[in-house]
PDB file of C-alpha atoms in Angstrom:
ATOM      1  CA  UNK N   2     -14.030  -9.824   6.410  1.00  0.00           C
ATOM      2  CA  UNK N   3     -12.704  -6.471   6.857  1.00  0.00           C
ATOM      3  CA  UNK N   4     -14.189  -3.997   4.297  1.00  0.00           C
ATOM      4  CA  UNK N   5     -12.659  -0.720   3.250  1.00  0.00           C
ATOM      5  CA  UNK N   6     -14.959   0.979   0.847  1.00  0.00           C
ATOM      6  CA  UNK N   7     -14.128   3.923  -1.383  1.00  0.00           C
ATOM      7  CA  UNK N   8     -17.150   5.946  -2.565  1.00  0.00           C
ATOM      8  CA  UNK N   9     -16.117   6.061  -6.325  1.00  0.00           C
ATOM      9  CA  UNK N  10     -14.215   3.703  -8.578  1.00  0.00           C
ATOM     10  CA  UNK N  11     -13.768   6.445 -11.240  1.00  0.00           C
ATOM     11  CA  UNK N  12     -13.952  10.243 -11.208  1.00  0.00           C
ATOM     12  CA  UNK N  13     -13.198  12.933 -13.814  1.00  0.00           C
ATOM     13  CA  UNK N  14     -12.863  16.468 -12.467  1.00  0.00           C
ATOM     14  CA  UNK N  15     -11.824  19.716 -14.012  1.00  0.00           C
ATOM     15  CA  UNK N  16      -8.626  21.691 -13.090  1.00  0.00           C
ATOM     16  CA  UNK N  17      -9.425  24.000 -10.125  1.00  0.00           C
ATOM     17  CA  UNK N  18     -12.283  21.950  -8.776  1.00  0.00           C
ATOM     18  CA  UNK N  19     -12.518  20.895  -5.162  1.00  0.00           C
ATOM     19  CA  UNK N  20     -12.560  17.115  -4.919  1.00  0.00           C
ATOM     20  CA  UNK N  21     -13.624  14.906  -2.191  1.00  0.00           C
ATOM     21  CA  UNK N  22     -12.676  11.205  -1.941  1.00  0.00           C
ATOM     22  CA  UNK N  23     -14.492   9.215   0.803  1.00  0.00           C
ATOM     23  CA  UNK N  24     -13.385   6.094   2.496  1.00  0.00           C
ATOM     24  CA  UNK N  25     -15.331   4.076   5.106  1.00  0.00           C
ATOM     25  CA  UNK N  26     -14.094   0.943   7.034  1.00  0.00           C
ATOM     26  CA  UNK N  27     -16.363  -1.313   8.972  1.00  0.00           C
ATOM     27  CA  UNK N  28     -14.047  -3.068  11.482  1.00  0.00           C
ATOM     28  CA  UNK N  29     -13.500  -0.276  14.128  1.00  0.00           C
ATOM     29  CA  UNK N  30      -9.810   0.189  12.927  1.00  0.00           C
ATOM     30  CA  UNK N  31      -7.953   2.916  14.746  1.00  0.00           C
ATOM     31  CA  UNK N  32      -5.671   3.919  11.886  1.00  0.00           C
ATOM     32  CA  UNK N  33      -6.513   5.094   8.397  1.00  0.00           C
ATOM     33  CA  UNK N  34      -4.341   5.991   5.519  1.00  0.00           C
ATOM     34  CA  UNK N  35      -4.575   7.691   2.091  1.00  0.00           C
ATOM     35  CA  UNK N  36      -2.050   6.577  -0.576  1.00  0.00           C
ATOM     36  CA  UNK N  37      -1.636   7.423  -4.298  1.00  0.00           C
ATOM     37  CA  UNK N  38      -0.373   4.858  -6.709  1.00  0.00           C
ATOM     38  CA  UNK N  39       1.516   5.818  -9.826  1.00  0.00           C
ATOM     39  CA  UNK N  40       3.380   3.420 -12.233  1.00  0.00           C
ATOM     40  CA  UNK N  41       7.026   2.774 -11.155  1.00  0.00           C
ATOM     41  CA  UNK N  42       6.609   4.745  -7.919  1.00  0.00           C
ATOM     42  CA  UNK N  43       4.544   2.264  -5.912  1.00  0.00           C
ATOM     43  CA  UNK N  44       2.235   3.607  -3.228  1.00  0.00           C
ATOM     44  CA  UNK N  45       3.124   6.954  -1.644  1.00  0.00           C
ATOM     45  CA  UNK N  46       1.526   8.020   1.644  1.00  0.00           C
ATOM     46  CA  UNK N  47      -0.353  11.339   1.474  1.00  0.00           C
ATOM     47  CA  UNK N  48      -1.889  11.583   4.946  1.00  0.00           C
ATOM     48  CA  UNK N  49      -2.883   9.284   7.809  1.00  0.00           C
ATOM     49  CA  UNK N  50      -4.776   9.418  10.984  1.00  0.00           C
ATOM     50  CA  UNK N  51      -4.515   7.626  14.256  1.00  0.00           C
ATOM     51  CA  UNK N  52      -7.676   8.840  15.778  1.00  0.00           C
ATOM     52  CA  UNK N  53     -10.854  10.875  15.167  1.00  0.00           C
ATOM     53  CA  UNK N  54     -10.083  14.477  14.395  1.00  0.00           C
ATOM     54  CA  UNK N  55      -6.329  13.620  14.280  1.00  0.00           C
ATOM     55  CA  UNK N  56      -4.223  13.736  11.187  1.00  0.00           C
ATOM     56  CA  UNK N  57      -0.573  13.594  10.211  1.00  0.00           C
ATOM     57  CA  UNK N  58       1.190  14.423   7.027  1.00  0.00           C
ATOM     58  CA  UNK N  59       2.675  11.624   4.975  1.00  0.00           C
ATOM     59  CA  UNK N  60       5.408  11.849   2.360  1.00  0.00           C
ATOM     60  CA  UNK N  61       3.478  13.849  -0.252  1.00  0.00           C
ATOM     61  CA  UNK N  62       0.873  15.997   1.408  1.00  0.00           C
ATOM     62  CA  UNK N  63       1.139  19.054  -0.673  1.00  0.00           C
ATOM     63  CA  UNK N  64      -2.224  19.996  -2.435  1.00  0.00           C
ATOM     64  CA  UNK N  65      -4.258  17.624  -0.236  1.00  0.00           C
ATOM     65  CA  UNK N  66      -5.997  17.829   3.106  1.00  0.00           C
ATOM     66  CA  UNK N  67      -7.986  15.354   5.055  1.00  0.00           C
ATOM     67  CA  UNK N  68     -10.842  15.012   7.467  1.00  0.00           C
ATOM     68  CA  UNK N  69     -11.752  12.403  10.039  1.00  0.00           C
ATOM     69  CA  UNK N  70     -14.936  13.356  11.946  1.00  0.00           C
ATOM     70  CA  UNK N  71     -15.891   9.750  12.647  1.00  0.00           C
ATOM     71  CA  UNK N  72     -13.731   6.768  13.367  1.00  0.00           C
ATOM     72  CA  UNK N  73     -14.922   4.735  10.455  1.00  0.00           C
ATOM     73  CA  UNK N  74     -14.645   7.515   7.823  1.00  0.00           C
ATOM     74  CA  UNK N  75     -11.635   9.248   6.389  1.00  0.00           C
ATOM     75  CA  UNK N  76     -11.897  11.822   3.545  1.00  0.00           C
ATOM     76  CA  UNK N  77      -9.151  13.033   1.211  1.00  0.00           C
ATOM     77  CA  UNK N  78      -9.712  16.535  -0.180  1.00  0.00           C
ATOM     78  CA  UNK N  79      -8.004  18.096  -3.187  1.00  0.00           C
ATOM     79  CA  UNK N  80      -8.497  21.786  -2.524  1.00  0.00           C
ATOM     80  CA  UNK N  81      -7.873  22.857  -6.116  1.00  0.00           C
ATOM     81  CA  UNK N  82      -7.451  19.844  -8.434  1.00  0.00           C
ATOM     82  CA  UNK N  83      -4.505  19.941 -10.893  1.00  0.00           C
ATOM     83  CA  UNK N  84      -3.642  17.683 -13.747  1.00  0.00           C
ATOM     84  CA  UNK N  85      -0.628  16.326 -11.805  1.00  0.00           C
ATOM     85  CA  UNK N  86      -3.027  14.908  -9.275  1.00  0.00           C
ATOM     86  CA  UNK N  87      -4.375  12.473 -11.859  1.00  0.00           C
ATOM     87  CA  UNK N  88      -3.673   9.151 -10.247  1.00  0.00           C
ATOM     88  CA  UNK N  89      -5.086   6.033  -8.445  1.00  0.00           C
ATOM     89  CA  UNK N  90      -6.028   6.864  -4.857  1.00  0.00           C
ATOM     90  CA  UNK N  91      -6.036   4.064  -2.304  1.00  0.00           C
ATOM     91  CA  UNK N  92      -7.540   4.147   1.195  1.00  0.00           C
ATOM     92  CA  UNK N  93      -6.258   1.693   3.846  1.00  0.00           C
ATOM     93  CA  UNK N  94      -6.919   0.955   7.475  1.00  0.00           C
ATOM     94  CA  UNK N  95      -5.159  -1.130  10.190  1.00  0.00           C
ATOM     95  CA  UNK N  96      -6.488  -2.158  13.644  1.00  0.00           C
ATOM     96  CA  UNK N  97      -3.959  -0.325  15.748  1.00  0.00           C
ATOM     97  CA  UNK N  98      -0.416   0.805  16.211  1.00  0.00           C
ATOM     98  CA  UNK N  99       0.463  -2.697  17.541  1.00  0.00           C
ATOM     99  CA  UNK N 100      -1.250  -4.572  14.642  1.00  0.00           C
ATOM    100  CA  UNK N 101       0.290  -3.607  11.416  1.00  0.00           C
ATOM    101  CA  UNK N 102      -1.752  -5.452   8.860  1.00  0.00           C
ATOM    102  CA  UNK N 103      -3.270  -2.999   6.466  1.00  0.00           C
ATOM    103  CA  UNK N 104      -6.453  -3.489   4.541  1.00  0.00           C
ATOM    104  CA  UNK N 105      -7.015  -1.610   1.347  1.00  0.00           C
ATOM    105  CA  UNK N 106     -10.077  -0.340  -0.596  1.00  0.00           C
ATOM    106  CA  UNK N 107     -10.553  -1.049  -4.222  1.00  0.00           C
ATOM    107  CA  UNK N 108      -9.124   2.366  -5.314  1.00  0.00           C
ATOM    108  CA  UNK N 109     -10.390   5.532  -6.978  1.00  0.00           C
ATOM    109  CA  UNK N 110      -8.924   6.402 -10.361  1.00  0.00           C
ATOM    110  CA  UNK N 111      -9.098  10.196 -10.597  1.00  0.00           C
ATOM    111  CA  UNK N 112      -8.610  11.971 -13.869  1.00  0.00           C
ATOM    112  CA  UNK N 113      -8.145  15.816 -13.754  1.00  0.00           C
ATOM    113  CA  UNK N 114      -8.701  17.432 -17.064  1.00  0.00           C
TER     114      UNK N 114
ATOM    115  CA  UNK Q  14      14.170   9.450  -2.348  1.00  0.00           C
ATOM    116  CA  UNK Q  15      12.799   5.970  -2.293  1.00  0.00           C
ATOM    117  CA  UNK Q  16      13.421   4.328   1.049  1.00  0.00           C
ATOM    118  CA  UNK Q  17      12.409   0.889  -0.186  1.00  0.00           C
ATOM    119  CA  UNK Q  18      13.886  -0.072  -3.682  1.00  0.00           C
ATOM    120  CA  UNK Q  19      12.261  -3.000  -5.382  1.00  0.00           C
ATOM    121  CA  UNK Q  20      13.500  -4.983  -8.397  1.00  0.00           C
ATOM    122  CA  UNK Q  21      12.764  -6.050 -11.123  1.00  0.00           C
ATOM    123  CA  UNK Q  22       9.969  -3.849 -12.352  1.00  0.00           C
ATOM    124  CA  UNK Q  23       8.629  -6.650 -14.355  1.00  0.00           C
ATOM    125  CA  UNK Q  24       9.017 -10.350 -14.631  1.00  0.00           C
ATOM    126  CA  UNK Q  25       7.888 -13.117 -17.008  1.00  0.00           C
ATOM    127  CA  UNK Q  26       8.012 -16.733 -15.845  1.00  0.00           C
ATOM    128  CA  UNK Q  27       6.785 -19.978 -17.267  1.00  0.00           C
ATOM    129  CA  UNK Q  28       4.155 -21.894 -15.358  1.00  0.00           C
ATOM    130  CA  UNK Q  29       5.882 -24.066 -12.724  1.00  0.00           C
ATOM    131  CA  UNK Q  30       8.854 -21.787 -12.490  1.00  0.00           C
ATOM    132  CA  UNK Q  31      10.193 -19.718  -9.581  1.00  0.00           C
ATOM    133  CA  UNK Q  32       9.481 -16.000  -9.404  1.00  0.00           C
ATOM    134  CA  UNK Q  33      11.981 -13.959  -7.298  1.00  0.00           C
ATOM    135  CA  UNK Q  34      11.501 -10.317  -6.365  1.00  0.00           C
ATOM    136  CA  UNK Q  35      13.976  -8.379  -4.324  1.00  0.00           C
ATOM    137  CA  UNK Q  36      13.814  -5.395  -2.055  1.00  0.00           C
ATOM    138  CA  UNK Q  37      16.353  -3.292  -0.240  1.00  0.00           C
ATOM    139  CA  UNK Q  38      15.753  -0.750   2.485  1.00  0.00           C
ATOM    140  CA  UNK Q  39      17.829   1.907   4.208  1.00  0.00           C
ATOM    141  CA  UNK Q  40      15.956   2.698   7.411  1.00  0.00           C
ATOM    142  CA  UNK Q  41      17.248   0.433  10.188  1.00  0.00           C
ATOM    143  CA  UNK Q  42      14.158   1.342  12.290  1.00  0.00           C
ATOM    144  CA  UNK Q  43      11.986  -0.718   9.953  1.00  0.00           C
ATOM    145  CA  UNK Q  44      10.742  -3.864  11.814  1.00  0.00           C
ATOM    146  CA  UNK Q  45       7.863  -5.180   9.740  1.00  0.00           C
ATOM    147  CA  UNK Q  46       8.105  -6.262   6.125  1.00  0.00           C
ATOM    148  CA  UNK Q  47       4.996  -7.295   4.283  1.00  0.00           C
ATOM    149  CA  UNK Q  48       4.380  -8.212   0.748  1.00  0.00           C
ATOM    150  CA  UNK Q  49       1.183  -7.132  -1.034  1.00  0.00           C
ATOM    151  CA  UNK Q  50      -0.432  -8.596  -4.151  1.00  0.00           C
ATOM    152  CA  UNK Q  51      -2.574  -6.567  -6.468  1.00  0.00           C
ATOM    153  CA  UNK Q  52      -4.693  -7.714  -9.218  1.00  0.00           C
ATOM    154  CA  UNK Q  53      -6.031  -5.222 -11.908  1.00  0.00           C
ATOM    155  CA  UNK Q  54      -8.868  -3.123 -10.652  1.00  0.00           C
ATOM    156  CA  UNK Q  55      -8.331  -4.206  -7.091  1.00  0.00           C
ATOM    157  CA  UNK Q  56      -6.654  -2.749  -4.079  1.00  0.00           C
ATOM    158  CA  UNK Q  57      -3.525  -4.435  -2.738  1.00  0.00           C
ATOM    159  CA  UNK Q  58      -4.088  -7.366  -0.397  1.00  0.00           C
ATOM    160  CA  UNK Q  59      -1.608  -8.668   2.251  1.00  0.00           C
ATOM    161  CA  UNK Q  60       0.158 -11.796   0.938  1.00  0.00           C
ATOM    162  CA  UNK Q  61       2.792 -12.526   3.600  1.00  0.00           C
ATOM    163  CA  UNK Q  62       4.827 -10.674   6.168  1.00  0.00           C
ATOM    164  CA  UNK Q  63       7.960 -11.068   8.222  1.00  0.00           C
ATOM    165  CA  UNK Q  64       9.599  -9.557  11.333  1.00  0.00           C
ATOM    166  CA  UNK Q  65      13.395  -9.212  11.499  1.00  0.00           C
ATOM    167  CA  UNK Q  66      13.774 -11.798  14.161  1.00  0.00           C
ATOM    168  CA  UNK Q  67      13.426 -14.573  11.613  1.00  0.00           C
ATOM    169  CA  UNK Q  68      15.314 -15.103   8.434  1.00  0.00           C
ATOM    170  CA  UNK Q  69      12.669 -16.934   6.408  1.00  0.00           C
ATOM    171  CA  UNK Q  70       8.811 -17.427   6.470  1.00  0.00           C
ATOM    172  CA  UNK Q  71       6.877 -19.662   4.261  1.00  0.00           C
ATOM    173  CA  UNK Q  72       3.255 -19.846   3.556  1.00  0.00           C
ATOM    174  CA  UNK Q  73       2.142 -22.291   0.837  1.00  0.00           C
ATOM    175  CA  UNK Q  74       4.098 -21.407  -2.429  1.00  0.00           C
ATOM    176  CA  UNK Q  75       5.257 -18.103  -1.135  1.00  0.00           C
ATOM    177  CA  UNK Q  76       8.367 -17.602   0.852  1.00  0.00           C
ATOM    178  CA  UNK Q  77      10.019 -14.404   2.278  1.00  0.00           C
ATOM    179  CA  UNK Q  78      13.808 -14.533   2.792  1.00  0.00           C
ATOM    180  CA  UNK Q  79      15.204 -11.730   5.104  1.00  0.00           C
ATOM    181  CA  UNK Q  80      18.811 -10.674   5.396  1.00  0.00           C
ATOM    182  CA  UNK Q  81      19.142  -8.175   8.246  1.00  0.00           C
ATOM    183  CA  UNK Q  82      22.704  -7.326   7.842  1.00  0.00           C
ATOM    184  CA  UNK Q  83      22.288  -6.687   4.128  1.00  0.00           C
ATOM    185  CA  UNK Q  84      19.114  -4.807   4.691  1.00  0.00           C
ATOM    186  CA  UNK Q  85      17.347  -6.894   1.966  1.00  0.00           C
ATOM    187  CA  UNK Q  86      14.465  -9.112   1.692  1.00  0.00           C
ATOM    188  CA  UNK Q  87      12.887 -11.080  -1.095  1.00  0.00           C
ATOM    189  CA  UNK Q  88       9.736 -12.871  -2.225  1.00  0.00           C
ATOM    190  CA  UNK Q  89       9.897 -16.260  -3.821  1.00  0.00           C
ATOM    191  CA  UNK Q  90       6.857 -17.817  -5.600  1.00  0.00           C
ATOM    192  CA  UNK Q  91       7.480 -21.418  -6.144  1.00  0.00           C
ATOM    193  CA  UNK Q  92       5.642 -23.439  -8.796  1.00  0.00           C
ATOM    194  CA  UNK Q  93       4.306 -20.136 -10.260  1.00  0.00           C
ATOM    195  CA  UNK Q  94       0.775 -20.355 -11.701  1.00  0.00           C
ATOM    196  CA  UNK Q  95      -1.062 -18.199 -14.237  1.00  0.00           C
ATOM    197  CA  UNK Q  96      -3.372 -17.055 -11.405  1.00  0.00           C
ATOM    198  CA  UNK Q  97      -0.244 -15.559  -9.658  1.00  0.00           C
ATOM    199  CA  UNK Q  98      -0.051 -12.949 -12.387  1.00  0.00           C
ATOM    200  CA  UNK Q  99      -0.228  -9.695 -10.593  1.00  0.00           C
ATOM    201  CA  UNK Q 100       1.712  -6.782  -9.284  1.00  0.00           C
ATOM    202  CA  UNK Q 101       3.572  -7.380  -6.159  1.00  0.00           C
ATOM    203  CA  UNK Q 102       4.706  -4.675  -3.692  1.00  0.00           C
ATOM    204  CA  UNK Q 103       7.123  -5.043  -0.839  1.00  0.00           C
ATOM    205  CA  UNK Q 104       6.772  -2.589   2.017  1.00  0.00           C
ATOM    206  CA  UNK Q 105       8.354  -1.864   5.407  1.00  0.00           C
ATOM    207  CA  UNK Q 106       7.311   0.131   8.516  1.00  0.00           C
ATOM    208  CA  UNK Q 107       8.896   1.099  11.734  1.00  0.00           C
ATOM    209  CA  UNK Q 108       6.839   0.248  14.873  1.00  0.00           C
ATOM    210  CA  UNK Q 109       7.653   3.614  16.335  1.00  0.00           C
ATOM    211  CA  UNK Q 110       5.827   5.424  13.513  1.00  0.00           C
ATOM    212  CA  UNK Q 111       2.589   3.555  14.091  1.00  0.00           C
ATOM    213  CA  UNK Q 112       2.962   1.012  11.218  1.00  0.00           C
ATOM    214  CA  UNK Q 113       3.094   3.731   8.449  1.00  0.00           C
ATOM    215  CA  UNK Q 114       4.038   1.598   5.526  1.00  0.00           C
ATOM    216  CA  UNK Q 115       6.737   2.645   2.958  1.00  0.00           C
ATOM    217  CA  UNK Q 116       6.345   0.824  -0.289  1.00  0.00           C
ATOM    218  CA  UNK Q 117       8.603  -0.329  -3.120  1.00  0.00           C
ATOM    219  CA  UNK Q 118       7.914   0.568  -6.657  1.00  0.00           C
ATOM    220  CA  UNK Q 119       6.133  -2.708  -7.523  1.00  0.00           C
ATOM    221  CA  UNK Q 120       6.902  -5.753  -9.778  1.00  0.00           C
ATOM    222  CA  UNK Q 121       4.435  -6.773 -12.464  1.00  0.00           C
ATOM    223  CA  UNK Q 122       4.632 -10.607 -12.686  1.00  0.00           C
ATOM    224  CA  UNK Q 123       3.284 -12.525 -15.773  1.00  0.00           C
ATOM    225  CA  UNK Q 124       3.164 -16.211 -15.517  1.00  0.00           C
ATOM    226  CA  UNK Q 125       2.818 -17.793 -18.985  1.00  0.00           C
ATOM    227  CA  UNK Q 126       0.903 -21.111 -19.269  1.00  0.00           C
TER     228      UNK Q 126
END
């Protein structure tokens, strides 16, 4: 089974802190994605990556950055956390551009106080 | 602007009944339409998916109906069971964009015994 693992289930951070959310997949997938999930809004794409050291902005990239130094690892960075970034964050991967089935991690619920 | 609109936001159905969730999209470049199921505390998991070259796909009790001209697709859950109680998301992606998924807002389904 494909496994997408997010480093934390729950995080509480203070306003202004730099926050790192880590995601690792174990199936050699090319593509990785970061979404945030908010009630009524579904999942919204923050950033994605098609290859190592490659990144592209999604629909809501403001206030976020990402890093992909290794194929299996994709990190989401909140440069200066704000209360409106309190949300559920979901990492996903899919095998390639030709194979669209996405596999999700269990999510990280981030609270910024 | 939500490119994939999902309705209803919530649904209560009796055990054995039919659950129907609808989605509409605008982008004619979309060519992959998956449905994801999410249980509390878990990440979304792929339930069933369809390409626009077919009008219907069935897997067990789950059926996707697809209407290309109307730019609509729906999920039917036949013989609904309490274990189907979850949040369901429709999504769509264009092949040209490397399978970047755009999600609907989600539908919370409760199946009463």
